[in-house]
Short mmCIF file of C-alpha atoms and ligand atoms in Angstrom, two decimals:
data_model
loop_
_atom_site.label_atom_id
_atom_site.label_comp_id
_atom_site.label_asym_id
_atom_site.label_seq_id
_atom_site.Cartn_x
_atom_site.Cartn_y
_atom_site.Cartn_z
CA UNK A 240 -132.29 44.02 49.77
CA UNK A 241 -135.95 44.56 49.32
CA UNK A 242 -136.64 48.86 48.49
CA UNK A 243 -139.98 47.86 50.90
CA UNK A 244 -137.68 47.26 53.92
CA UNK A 245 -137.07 50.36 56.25
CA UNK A 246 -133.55 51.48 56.59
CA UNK A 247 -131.72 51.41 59.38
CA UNK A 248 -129.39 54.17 60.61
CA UNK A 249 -127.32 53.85 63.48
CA UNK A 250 -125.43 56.83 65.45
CA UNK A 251 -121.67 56.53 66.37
CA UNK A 252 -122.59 56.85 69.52
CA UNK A 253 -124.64 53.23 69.14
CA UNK A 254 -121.84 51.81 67.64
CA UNK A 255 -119.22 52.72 70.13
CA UNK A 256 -122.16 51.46 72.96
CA UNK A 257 -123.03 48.28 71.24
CA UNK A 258 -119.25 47.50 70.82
CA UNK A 259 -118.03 47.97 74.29
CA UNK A 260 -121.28 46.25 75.60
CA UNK A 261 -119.93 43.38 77.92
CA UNK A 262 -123.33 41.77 77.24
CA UNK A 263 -123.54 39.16 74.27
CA UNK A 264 -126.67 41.03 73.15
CA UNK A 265 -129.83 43.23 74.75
CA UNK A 266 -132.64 45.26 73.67
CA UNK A 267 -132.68 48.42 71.21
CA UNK A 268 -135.46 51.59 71.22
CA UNK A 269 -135.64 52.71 67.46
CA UNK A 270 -136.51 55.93 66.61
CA UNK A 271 -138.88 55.55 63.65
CA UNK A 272 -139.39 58.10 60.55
CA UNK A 273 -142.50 57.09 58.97
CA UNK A 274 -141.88 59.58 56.27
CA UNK A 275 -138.24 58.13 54.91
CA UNK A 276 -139.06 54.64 55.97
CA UNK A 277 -136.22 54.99 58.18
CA UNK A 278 -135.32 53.58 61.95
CA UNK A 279 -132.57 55.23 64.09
CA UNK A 280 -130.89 53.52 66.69
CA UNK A 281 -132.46 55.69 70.03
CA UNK A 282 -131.30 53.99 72.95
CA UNK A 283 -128.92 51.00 73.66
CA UNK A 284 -128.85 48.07 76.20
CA UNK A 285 -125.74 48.64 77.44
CA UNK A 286 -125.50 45.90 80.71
CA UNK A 287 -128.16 44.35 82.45
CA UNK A 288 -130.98 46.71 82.44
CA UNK A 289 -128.69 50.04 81.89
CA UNK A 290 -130.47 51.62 79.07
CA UNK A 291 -128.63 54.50 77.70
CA UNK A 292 -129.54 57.14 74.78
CA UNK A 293 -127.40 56.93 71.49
CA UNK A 294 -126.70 60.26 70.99
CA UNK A 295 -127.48 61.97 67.37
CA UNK A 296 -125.33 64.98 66.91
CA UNK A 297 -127.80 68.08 67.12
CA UNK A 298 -127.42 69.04 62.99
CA UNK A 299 -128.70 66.05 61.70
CA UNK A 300 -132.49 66.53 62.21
CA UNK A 301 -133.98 64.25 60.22
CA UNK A 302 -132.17 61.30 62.15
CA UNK A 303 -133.81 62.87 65.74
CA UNK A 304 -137.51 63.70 64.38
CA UNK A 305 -139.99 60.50 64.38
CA UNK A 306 -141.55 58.42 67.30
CA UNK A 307 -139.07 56.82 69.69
CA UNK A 308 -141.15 53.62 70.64
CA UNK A 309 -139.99 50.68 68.21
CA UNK A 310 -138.49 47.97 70.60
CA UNK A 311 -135.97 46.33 68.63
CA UNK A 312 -133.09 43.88 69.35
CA UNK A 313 -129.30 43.82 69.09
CA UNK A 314 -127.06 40.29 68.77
CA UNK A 315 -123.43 39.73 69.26
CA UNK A 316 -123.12 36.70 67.13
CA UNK A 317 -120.03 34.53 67.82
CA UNK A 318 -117.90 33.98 64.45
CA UNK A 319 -120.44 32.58 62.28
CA UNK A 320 -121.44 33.04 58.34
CA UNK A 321 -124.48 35.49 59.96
CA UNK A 322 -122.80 38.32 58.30
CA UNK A 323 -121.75 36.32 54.93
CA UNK A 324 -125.51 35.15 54.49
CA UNK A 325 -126.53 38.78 55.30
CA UNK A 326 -124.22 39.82 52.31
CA UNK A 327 -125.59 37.00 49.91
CA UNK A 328 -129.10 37.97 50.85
CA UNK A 329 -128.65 41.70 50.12
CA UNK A 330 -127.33 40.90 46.84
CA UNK A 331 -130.56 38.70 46.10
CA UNK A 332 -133.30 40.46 46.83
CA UNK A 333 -135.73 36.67 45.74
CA UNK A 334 -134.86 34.86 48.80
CA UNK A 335 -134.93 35.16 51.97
CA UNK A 336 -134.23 32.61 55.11
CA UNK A 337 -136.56 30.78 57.23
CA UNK A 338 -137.12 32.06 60.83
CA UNK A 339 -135.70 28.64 62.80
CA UNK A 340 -132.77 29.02 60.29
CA UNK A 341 -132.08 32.31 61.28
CA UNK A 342 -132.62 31.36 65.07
CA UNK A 343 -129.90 28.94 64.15
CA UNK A 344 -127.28 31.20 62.94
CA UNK A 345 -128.25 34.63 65.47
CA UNK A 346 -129.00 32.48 68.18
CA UNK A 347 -131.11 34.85 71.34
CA UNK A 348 -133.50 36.60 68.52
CA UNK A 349 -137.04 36.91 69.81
CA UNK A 350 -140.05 35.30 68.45
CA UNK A 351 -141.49 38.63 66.57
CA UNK A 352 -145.28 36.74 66.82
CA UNK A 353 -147.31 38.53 64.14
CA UNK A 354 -145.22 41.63 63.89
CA UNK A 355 -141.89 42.89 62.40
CA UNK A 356 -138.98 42.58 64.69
CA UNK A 357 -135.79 44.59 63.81
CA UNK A 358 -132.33 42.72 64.56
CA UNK A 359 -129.44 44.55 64.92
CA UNK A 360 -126.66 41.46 64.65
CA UNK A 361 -122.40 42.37 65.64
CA UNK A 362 -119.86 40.46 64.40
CA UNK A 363 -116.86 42.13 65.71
CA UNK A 364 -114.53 39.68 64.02
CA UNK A 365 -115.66 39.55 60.40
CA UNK A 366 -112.23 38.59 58.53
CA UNK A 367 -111.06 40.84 56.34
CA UNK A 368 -112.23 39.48 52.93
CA UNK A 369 -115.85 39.57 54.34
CA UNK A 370 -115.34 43.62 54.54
CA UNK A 371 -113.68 43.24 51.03
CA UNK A 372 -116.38 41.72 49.76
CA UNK A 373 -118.61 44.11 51.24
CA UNK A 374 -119.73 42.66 54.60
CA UNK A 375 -120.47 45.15 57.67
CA UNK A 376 -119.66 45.00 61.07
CA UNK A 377 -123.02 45.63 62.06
CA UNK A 378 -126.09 43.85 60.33
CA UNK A 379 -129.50 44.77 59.46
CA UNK A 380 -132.21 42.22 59.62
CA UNK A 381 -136.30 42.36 59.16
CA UNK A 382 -137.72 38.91 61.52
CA UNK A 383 -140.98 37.64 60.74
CA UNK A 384 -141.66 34.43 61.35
CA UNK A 385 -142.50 33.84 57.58
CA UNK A 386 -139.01 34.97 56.89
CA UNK A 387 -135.84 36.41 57.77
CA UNK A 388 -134.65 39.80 54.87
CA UNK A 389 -131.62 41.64 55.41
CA UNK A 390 -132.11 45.40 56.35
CA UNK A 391 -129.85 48.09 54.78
CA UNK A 392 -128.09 49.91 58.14
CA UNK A 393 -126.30 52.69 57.58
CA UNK A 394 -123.41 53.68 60.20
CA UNK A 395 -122.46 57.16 61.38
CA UNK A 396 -119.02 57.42 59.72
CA UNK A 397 -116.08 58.22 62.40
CA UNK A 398 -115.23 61.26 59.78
CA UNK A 399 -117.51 63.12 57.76
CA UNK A 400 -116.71 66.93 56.25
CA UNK A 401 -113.67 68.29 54.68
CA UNK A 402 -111.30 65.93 56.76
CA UNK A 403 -112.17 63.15 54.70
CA UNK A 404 -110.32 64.35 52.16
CA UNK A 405 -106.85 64.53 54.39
CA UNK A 406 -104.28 63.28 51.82
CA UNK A 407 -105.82 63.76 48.79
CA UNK A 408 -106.29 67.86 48.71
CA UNK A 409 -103.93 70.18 50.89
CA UNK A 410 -106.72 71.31 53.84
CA UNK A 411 -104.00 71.52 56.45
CA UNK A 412 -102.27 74.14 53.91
CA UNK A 413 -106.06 76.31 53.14
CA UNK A 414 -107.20 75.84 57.08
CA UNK A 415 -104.27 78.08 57.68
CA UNK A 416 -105.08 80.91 54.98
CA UNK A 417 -107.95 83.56 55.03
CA UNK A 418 -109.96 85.61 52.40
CA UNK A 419 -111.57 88.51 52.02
CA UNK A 420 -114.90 88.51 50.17
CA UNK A 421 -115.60 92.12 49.28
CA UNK A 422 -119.61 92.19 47.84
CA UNK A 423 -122.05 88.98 48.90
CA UNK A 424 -124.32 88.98 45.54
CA UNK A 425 -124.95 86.42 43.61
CA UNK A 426 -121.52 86.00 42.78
CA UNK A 427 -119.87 86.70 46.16
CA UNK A 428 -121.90 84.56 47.77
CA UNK A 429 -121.18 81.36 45.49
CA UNK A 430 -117.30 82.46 45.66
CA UNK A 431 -117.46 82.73 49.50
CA UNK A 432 -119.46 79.10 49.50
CA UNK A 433 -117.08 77.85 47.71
CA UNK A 434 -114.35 79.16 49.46
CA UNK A 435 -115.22 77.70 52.43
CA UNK A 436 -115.67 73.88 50.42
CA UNK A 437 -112.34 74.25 49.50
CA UNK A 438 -111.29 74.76 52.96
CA UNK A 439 -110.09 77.77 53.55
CA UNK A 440 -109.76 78.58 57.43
CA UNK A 441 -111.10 82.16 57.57
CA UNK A 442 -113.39 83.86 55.27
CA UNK A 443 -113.81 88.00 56.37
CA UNK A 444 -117.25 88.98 54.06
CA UNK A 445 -117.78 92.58 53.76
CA UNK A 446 -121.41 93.81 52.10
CA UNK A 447 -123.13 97.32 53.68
CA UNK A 448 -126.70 95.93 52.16
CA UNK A 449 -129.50 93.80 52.94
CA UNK A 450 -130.85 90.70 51.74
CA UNK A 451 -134.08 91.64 49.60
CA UNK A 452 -136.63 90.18 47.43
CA UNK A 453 -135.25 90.72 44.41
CA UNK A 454 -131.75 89.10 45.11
CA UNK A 455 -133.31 86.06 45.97
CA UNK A 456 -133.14 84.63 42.33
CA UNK A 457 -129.95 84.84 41.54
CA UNK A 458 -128.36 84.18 45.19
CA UNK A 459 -126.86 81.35 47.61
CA UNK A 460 -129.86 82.52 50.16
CA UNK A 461 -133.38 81.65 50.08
CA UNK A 462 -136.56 83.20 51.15
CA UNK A 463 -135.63 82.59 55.31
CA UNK A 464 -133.25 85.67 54.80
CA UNK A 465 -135.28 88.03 53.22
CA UNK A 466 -134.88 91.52 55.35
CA UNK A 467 -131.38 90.36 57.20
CA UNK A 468 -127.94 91.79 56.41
CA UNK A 469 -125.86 89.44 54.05
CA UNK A 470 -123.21 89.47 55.75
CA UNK A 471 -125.19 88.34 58.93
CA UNK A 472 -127.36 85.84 56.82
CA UNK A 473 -123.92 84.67 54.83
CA UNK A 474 -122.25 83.99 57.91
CA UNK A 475 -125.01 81.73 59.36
CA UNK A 476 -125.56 79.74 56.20
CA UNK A 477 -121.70 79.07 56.31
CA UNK A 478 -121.22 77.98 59.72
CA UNK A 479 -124.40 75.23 58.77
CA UNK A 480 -122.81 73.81 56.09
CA UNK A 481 -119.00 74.50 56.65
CA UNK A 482 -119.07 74.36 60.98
CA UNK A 483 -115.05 73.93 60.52
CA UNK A 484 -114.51 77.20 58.61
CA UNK A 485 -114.47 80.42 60.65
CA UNK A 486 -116.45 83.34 59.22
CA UNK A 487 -116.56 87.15 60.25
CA UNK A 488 -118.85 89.02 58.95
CA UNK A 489 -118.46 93.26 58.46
CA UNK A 490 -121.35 94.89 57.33
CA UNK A 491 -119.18 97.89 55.73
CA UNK A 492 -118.75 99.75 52.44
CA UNK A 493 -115.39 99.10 51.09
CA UNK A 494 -115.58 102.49 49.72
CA UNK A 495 -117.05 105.02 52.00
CA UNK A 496 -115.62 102.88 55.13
CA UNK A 497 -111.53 102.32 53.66
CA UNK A 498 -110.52 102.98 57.30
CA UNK A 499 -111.83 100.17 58.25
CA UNK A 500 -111.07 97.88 55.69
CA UNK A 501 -107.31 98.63 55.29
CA UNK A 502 -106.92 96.40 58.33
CA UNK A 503 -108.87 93.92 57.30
CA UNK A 504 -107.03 93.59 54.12
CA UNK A 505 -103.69 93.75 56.12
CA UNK A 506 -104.77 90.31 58.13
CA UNK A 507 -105.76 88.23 55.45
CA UNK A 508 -104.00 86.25 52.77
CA UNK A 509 -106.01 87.50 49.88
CA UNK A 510 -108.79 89.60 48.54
CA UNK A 511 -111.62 88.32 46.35
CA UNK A 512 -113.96 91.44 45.24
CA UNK A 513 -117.59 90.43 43.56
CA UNK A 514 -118.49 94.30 44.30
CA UNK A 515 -120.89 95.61 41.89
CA UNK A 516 -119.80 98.69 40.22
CA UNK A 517 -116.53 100.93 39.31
CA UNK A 518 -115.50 102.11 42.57
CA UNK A 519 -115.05 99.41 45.15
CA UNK A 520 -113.24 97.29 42.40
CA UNK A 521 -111.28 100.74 42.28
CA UNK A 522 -110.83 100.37 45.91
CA UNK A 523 -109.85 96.54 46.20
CA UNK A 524 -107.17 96.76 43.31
CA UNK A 525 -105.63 99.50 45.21
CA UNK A 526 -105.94 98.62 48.82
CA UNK A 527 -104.74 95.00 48.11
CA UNK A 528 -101.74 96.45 46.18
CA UNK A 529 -100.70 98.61 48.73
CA UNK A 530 -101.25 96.10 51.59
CA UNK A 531 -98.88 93.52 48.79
CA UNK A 532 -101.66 91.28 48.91
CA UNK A 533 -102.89 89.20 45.77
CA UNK A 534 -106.95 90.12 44.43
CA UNK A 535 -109.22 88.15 42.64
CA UNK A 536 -111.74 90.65 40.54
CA UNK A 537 -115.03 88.59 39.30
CA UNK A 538 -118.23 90.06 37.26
CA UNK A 539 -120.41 89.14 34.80
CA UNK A 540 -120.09 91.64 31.42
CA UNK A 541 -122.49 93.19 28.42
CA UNK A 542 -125.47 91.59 30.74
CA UNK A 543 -124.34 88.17 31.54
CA UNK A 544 -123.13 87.40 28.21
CA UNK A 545 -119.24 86.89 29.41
CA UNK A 546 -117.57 86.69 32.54
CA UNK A 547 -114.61 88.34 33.89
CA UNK A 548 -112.13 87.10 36.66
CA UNK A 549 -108.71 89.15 36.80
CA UNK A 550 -106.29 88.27 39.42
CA UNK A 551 -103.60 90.87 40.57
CA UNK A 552 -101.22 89.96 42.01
CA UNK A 553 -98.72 92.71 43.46
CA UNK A 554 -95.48 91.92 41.78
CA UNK A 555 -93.56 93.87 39.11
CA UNK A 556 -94.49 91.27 36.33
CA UNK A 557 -98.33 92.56 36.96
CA UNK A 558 -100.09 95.61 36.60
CA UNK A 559 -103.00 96.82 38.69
CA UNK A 560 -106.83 97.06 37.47
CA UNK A 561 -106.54 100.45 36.20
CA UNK A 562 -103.38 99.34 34.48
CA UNK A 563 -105.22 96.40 32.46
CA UNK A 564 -107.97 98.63 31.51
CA UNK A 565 -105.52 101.44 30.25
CA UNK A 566 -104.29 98.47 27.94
CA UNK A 567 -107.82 97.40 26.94
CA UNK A 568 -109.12 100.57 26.32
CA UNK A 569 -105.91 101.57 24.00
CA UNK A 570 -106.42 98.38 22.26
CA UNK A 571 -110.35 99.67 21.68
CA UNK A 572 -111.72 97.31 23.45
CA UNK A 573 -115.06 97.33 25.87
CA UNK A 574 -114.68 99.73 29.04
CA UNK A 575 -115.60 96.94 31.16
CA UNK A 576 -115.89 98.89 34.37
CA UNK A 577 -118.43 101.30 32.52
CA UNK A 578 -120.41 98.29 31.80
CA UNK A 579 -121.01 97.23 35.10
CA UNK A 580 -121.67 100.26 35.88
CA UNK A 581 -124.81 100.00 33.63
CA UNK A 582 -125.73 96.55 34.65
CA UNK A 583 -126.56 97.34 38.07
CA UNK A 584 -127.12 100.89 38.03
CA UNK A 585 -125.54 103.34 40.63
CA UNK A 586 -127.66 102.79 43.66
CA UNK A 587 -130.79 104.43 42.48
CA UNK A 588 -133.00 102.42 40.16
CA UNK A 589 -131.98 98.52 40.58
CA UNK A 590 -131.89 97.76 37.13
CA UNK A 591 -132.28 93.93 36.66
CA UNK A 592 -129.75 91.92 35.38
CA UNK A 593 -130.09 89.49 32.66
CA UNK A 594 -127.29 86.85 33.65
CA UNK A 595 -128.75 83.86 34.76
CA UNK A 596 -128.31 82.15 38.38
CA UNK A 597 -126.03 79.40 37.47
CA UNK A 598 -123.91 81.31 35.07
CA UNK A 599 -123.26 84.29 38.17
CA UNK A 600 -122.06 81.05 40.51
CA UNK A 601 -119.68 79.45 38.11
CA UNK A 602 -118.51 82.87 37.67
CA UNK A 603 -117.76 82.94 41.58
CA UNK A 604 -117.19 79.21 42.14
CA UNK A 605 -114.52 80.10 38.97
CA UNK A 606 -113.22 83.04 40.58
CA UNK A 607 -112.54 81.04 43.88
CA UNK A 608 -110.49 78.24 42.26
CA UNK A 609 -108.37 81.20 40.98
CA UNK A 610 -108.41 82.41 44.32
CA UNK A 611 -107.02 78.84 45.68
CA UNK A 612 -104.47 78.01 43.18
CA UNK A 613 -103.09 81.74 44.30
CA UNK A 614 -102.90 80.73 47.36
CA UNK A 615 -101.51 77.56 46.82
CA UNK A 616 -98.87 78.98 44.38
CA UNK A 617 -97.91 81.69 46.40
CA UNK A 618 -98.12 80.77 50.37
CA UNK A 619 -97.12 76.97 49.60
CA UNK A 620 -95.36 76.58 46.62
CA UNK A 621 -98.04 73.79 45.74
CA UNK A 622 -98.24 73.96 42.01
CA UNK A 623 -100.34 71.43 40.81
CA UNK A 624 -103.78 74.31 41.11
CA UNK A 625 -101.93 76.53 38.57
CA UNK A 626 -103.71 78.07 36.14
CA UNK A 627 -102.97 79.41 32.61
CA UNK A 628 -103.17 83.49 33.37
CA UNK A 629 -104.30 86.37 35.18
CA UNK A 630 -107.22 87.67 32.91
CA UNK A 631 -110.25 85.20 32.38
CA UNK A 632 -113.13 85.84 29.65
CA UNK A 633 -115.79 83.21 30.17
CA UNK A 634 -118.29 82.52 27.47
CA UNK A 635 -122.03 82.45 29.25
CA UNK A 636 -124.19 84.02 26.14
CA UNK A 637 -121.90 85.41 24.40
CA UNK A 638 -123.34 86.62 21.05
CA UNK A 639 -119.40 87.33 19.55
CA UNK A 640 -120.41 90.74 18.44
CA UNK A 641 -117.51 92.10 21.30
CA UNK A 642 -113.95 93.51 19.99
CA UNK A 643 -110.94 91.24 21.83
CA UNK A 644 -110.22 90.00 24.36
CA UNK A 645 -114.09 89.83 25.23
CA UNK A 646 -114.82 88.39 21.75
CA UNK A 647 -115.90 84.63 22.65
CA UNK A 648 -118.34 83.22 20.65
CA UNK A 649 -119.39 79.35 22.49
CA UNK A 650 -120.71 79.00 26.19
CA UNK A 651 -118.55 77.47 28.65
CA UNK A 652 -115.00 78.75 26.47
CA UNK A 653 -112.28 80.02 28.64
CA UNK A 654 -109.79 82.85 27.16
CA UNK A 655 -106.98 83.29 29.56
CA UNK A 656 -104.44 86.01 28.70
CA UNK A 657 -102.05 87.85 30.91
CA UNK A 658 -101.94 91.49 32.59
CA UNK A 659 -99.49 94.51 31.81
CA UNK A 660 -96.86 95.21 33.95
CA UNK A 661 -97.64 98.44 36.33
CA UNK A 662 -97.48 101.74 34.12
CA UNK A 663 -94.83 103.99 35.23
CA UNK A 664 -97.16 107.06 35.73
CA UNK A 665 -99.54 104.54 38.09
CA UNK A 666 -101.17 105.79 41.51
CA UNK A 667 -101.77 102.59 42.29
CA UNK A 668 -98.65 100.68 41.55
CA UNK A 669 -95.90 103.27 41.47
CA UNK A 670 -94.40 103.02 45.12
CA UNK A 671 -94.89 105.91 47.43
ZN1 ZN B 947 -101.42 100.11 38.12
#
């Protein structure tokens, strides 16, 4: 197939048209897109002069911007090697067929006098070792009358998004579940993107702040948000790419607002918290516990050198956040929440981070496959996401000068480790 060719791409909406045509053939209006050397199929020749618009689903706007005036042609062609020679043509891009040939085999084309016509050929019967082999219902073909090519068409599949992947990855099982994304930074934002690939059903995103300038670096939104909430912005940039996945968006502070988030927490399946700072990481760990719902804790540490991701999950076996630090701390390791506390400052001087874009989004894209095989494990008994602890340290930079566990000294190594069980003198996880 020639790269000089245009492409052709044709809607479902042509395809189901074209098929249930009870006309052996009729005329086609391409759209064409000068820009992508492309042609979409605009309107179809349904019966005798009944000309009706293929219709291009509203989010694809590439496939409805160009000029709508190409006439073109479309061919039933009766069992025949049409499609076979179309196949051994694409494959050898050398050759190409002489135009009384090709009138021979597709039968009805138009003499395309000095110009290109565009053939559109159906073979609704093509056996099924011709589809093996790579053969296509519906054929492509450039007509000039020094030679016949074959054109590369491109159908609208009948399923695109996450349902293509029914059978192979449980999206029945995450369409039912909901999280709660508490902080949409740089790394809440990747988590909550990600969360919504994976399939969850419901994502709740709670951030008080605005989308400025200076997140833009390190952040899943670009320059079109600057000035908007994130939550607002989040939400829209969701629904875009994931339309399946429903997204609510509270523009609240988990700390000063707990009234309101208690609920929130109540309703869904699990928290994930990419907070900046001590206290609404305080605030998850304990709200979560209380409301006996797992939480997933990501941040980046000792300025994007290492990342964290602790999950807590609200058992006996496992402690709470304050309960895991208690443990670090006696062992003399890092205070970790004091570190964060002077990588982003407290709310009056923004002090820049170091960590690098990428490295915050694996952290969150990391701390939502934790968040998945949780709930996997826990609300279907589906093991095969399980992973190896509670407490990730993820090697970004890390210069191993750190005391353990933070003491990783290659990008990209995992350390997982586990979590004390609850302390006995615990506000969080003693009951009452
Ligand atoms: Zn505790």
């Amino acid at each position: 197939m020639s790269p000089h060719n245009p492409y052709i791409v044709m809607p479902r909406d042509a395809v189901t048209k074209i098929a249930g045509s009870d006309l052996s053939g009729g005329s086609l209006v391409l759209r064409r897109v000068p820009a992508d050397d492309m042609y979409v199929v605009q309107t179809v020749e349904t019966g005798k002069d009944i000309r009706l618009p293929a219709e291009v689903p509203r989010e694809y706007a590439a496939l409805r911007s160009g000029d709508p005036h190409h006439a073109a042609q479309w061919i039933r062609v009766a069992p025949n090697d049409a499609h076979l020679h179309h196949l051994f043509l694409s494959r050898r891009p050398d050759i190409s067929i002489g135009f009384k040939e090709f009138r021979e085999l597709v039968p009805g084309v138009g003499d395309p006098g000095n110009h290109l016509g565009v053939v559109v050929t159906h073979d609704p019967d093509l056996p099924p070792e011709l589809v093996e082999a790579g053969a296509s219902e519906f054929a492509g073909w450039a007509v000039r009358r020094s030679g016949v090519e074959p054109l590369a068409i491109e159908i609208e599949p009948e399923v695109v998004g996450l349902a293509q992947l029914a059978g192979k990855w449980p999206i029945e099982q995450l369409a039912a579940n909901s999280v709660m994304v508490v902080g949409c930074g740089s790394i809440g934002s990747a988590a909550a993107e990600a969360l919504a690939g994976y399939g969850v059903g419901r994502v709740e995103l709670v951030d008080p702040d605005r989308f400025l300038w200076h997140n833009m670096l390190r952040h899943t939104l670009g320059a079109e948000s600057v000035g908007r909430f994130k939550v607002a912005a989040m939400k829209d940039h969701l629904a875009q790419h994931w339309p399946q996945q429903t997204v609510l968006a509270h523009r609240r502070d988990v700390v000063a607002e707990a009234h309101y988030i208690r609920p929130i927490v109540d309703r869904v399946d699990l928290v994930l918290c990419a907070a900046d700072g001590i206290a609404p990481r305080r605030v998850v760990s304990h709200l979560s516990r209380r409301a006996r719902r797992p939480a997933i804790l990501a941040c980046v540490l000792d300025n994007g050198s290492i990342g964290e991701v602790i999950r807590l999950r609200p058992t006996p076996r496992f402690g709470c956040l304050l309960c895991l630090r208690q443990q670090l701390a006696d062992q003399g390791a890092m205070d970790a929440e004091a570190d964060q506390e002077l990588d982003y400052g407290t709310g009056r001087v923004h002090q820049p981070m170091t960590a690098v874009p990428p490295d915050l989004r694996y952290i969150g894209t990391f701390a939502a496959k934790v968040a998945i095989a949780t709930l996997l494990e826990s609300l279907h008994g589906d093991h095969t996401q399980q992973v190896p602890g509670e407490h990730a340290i993820i090697g970004l930079r890390p210069a191993g000068d750190l005391a353990a566990p933070f003491d990783l000294s290659q990008a990209g190594d995992v350390r997982w480790s586990s979590i004390p069980r609850p302390r006995a003198s615990c506000p969080t996880c003693s009951p009452g």
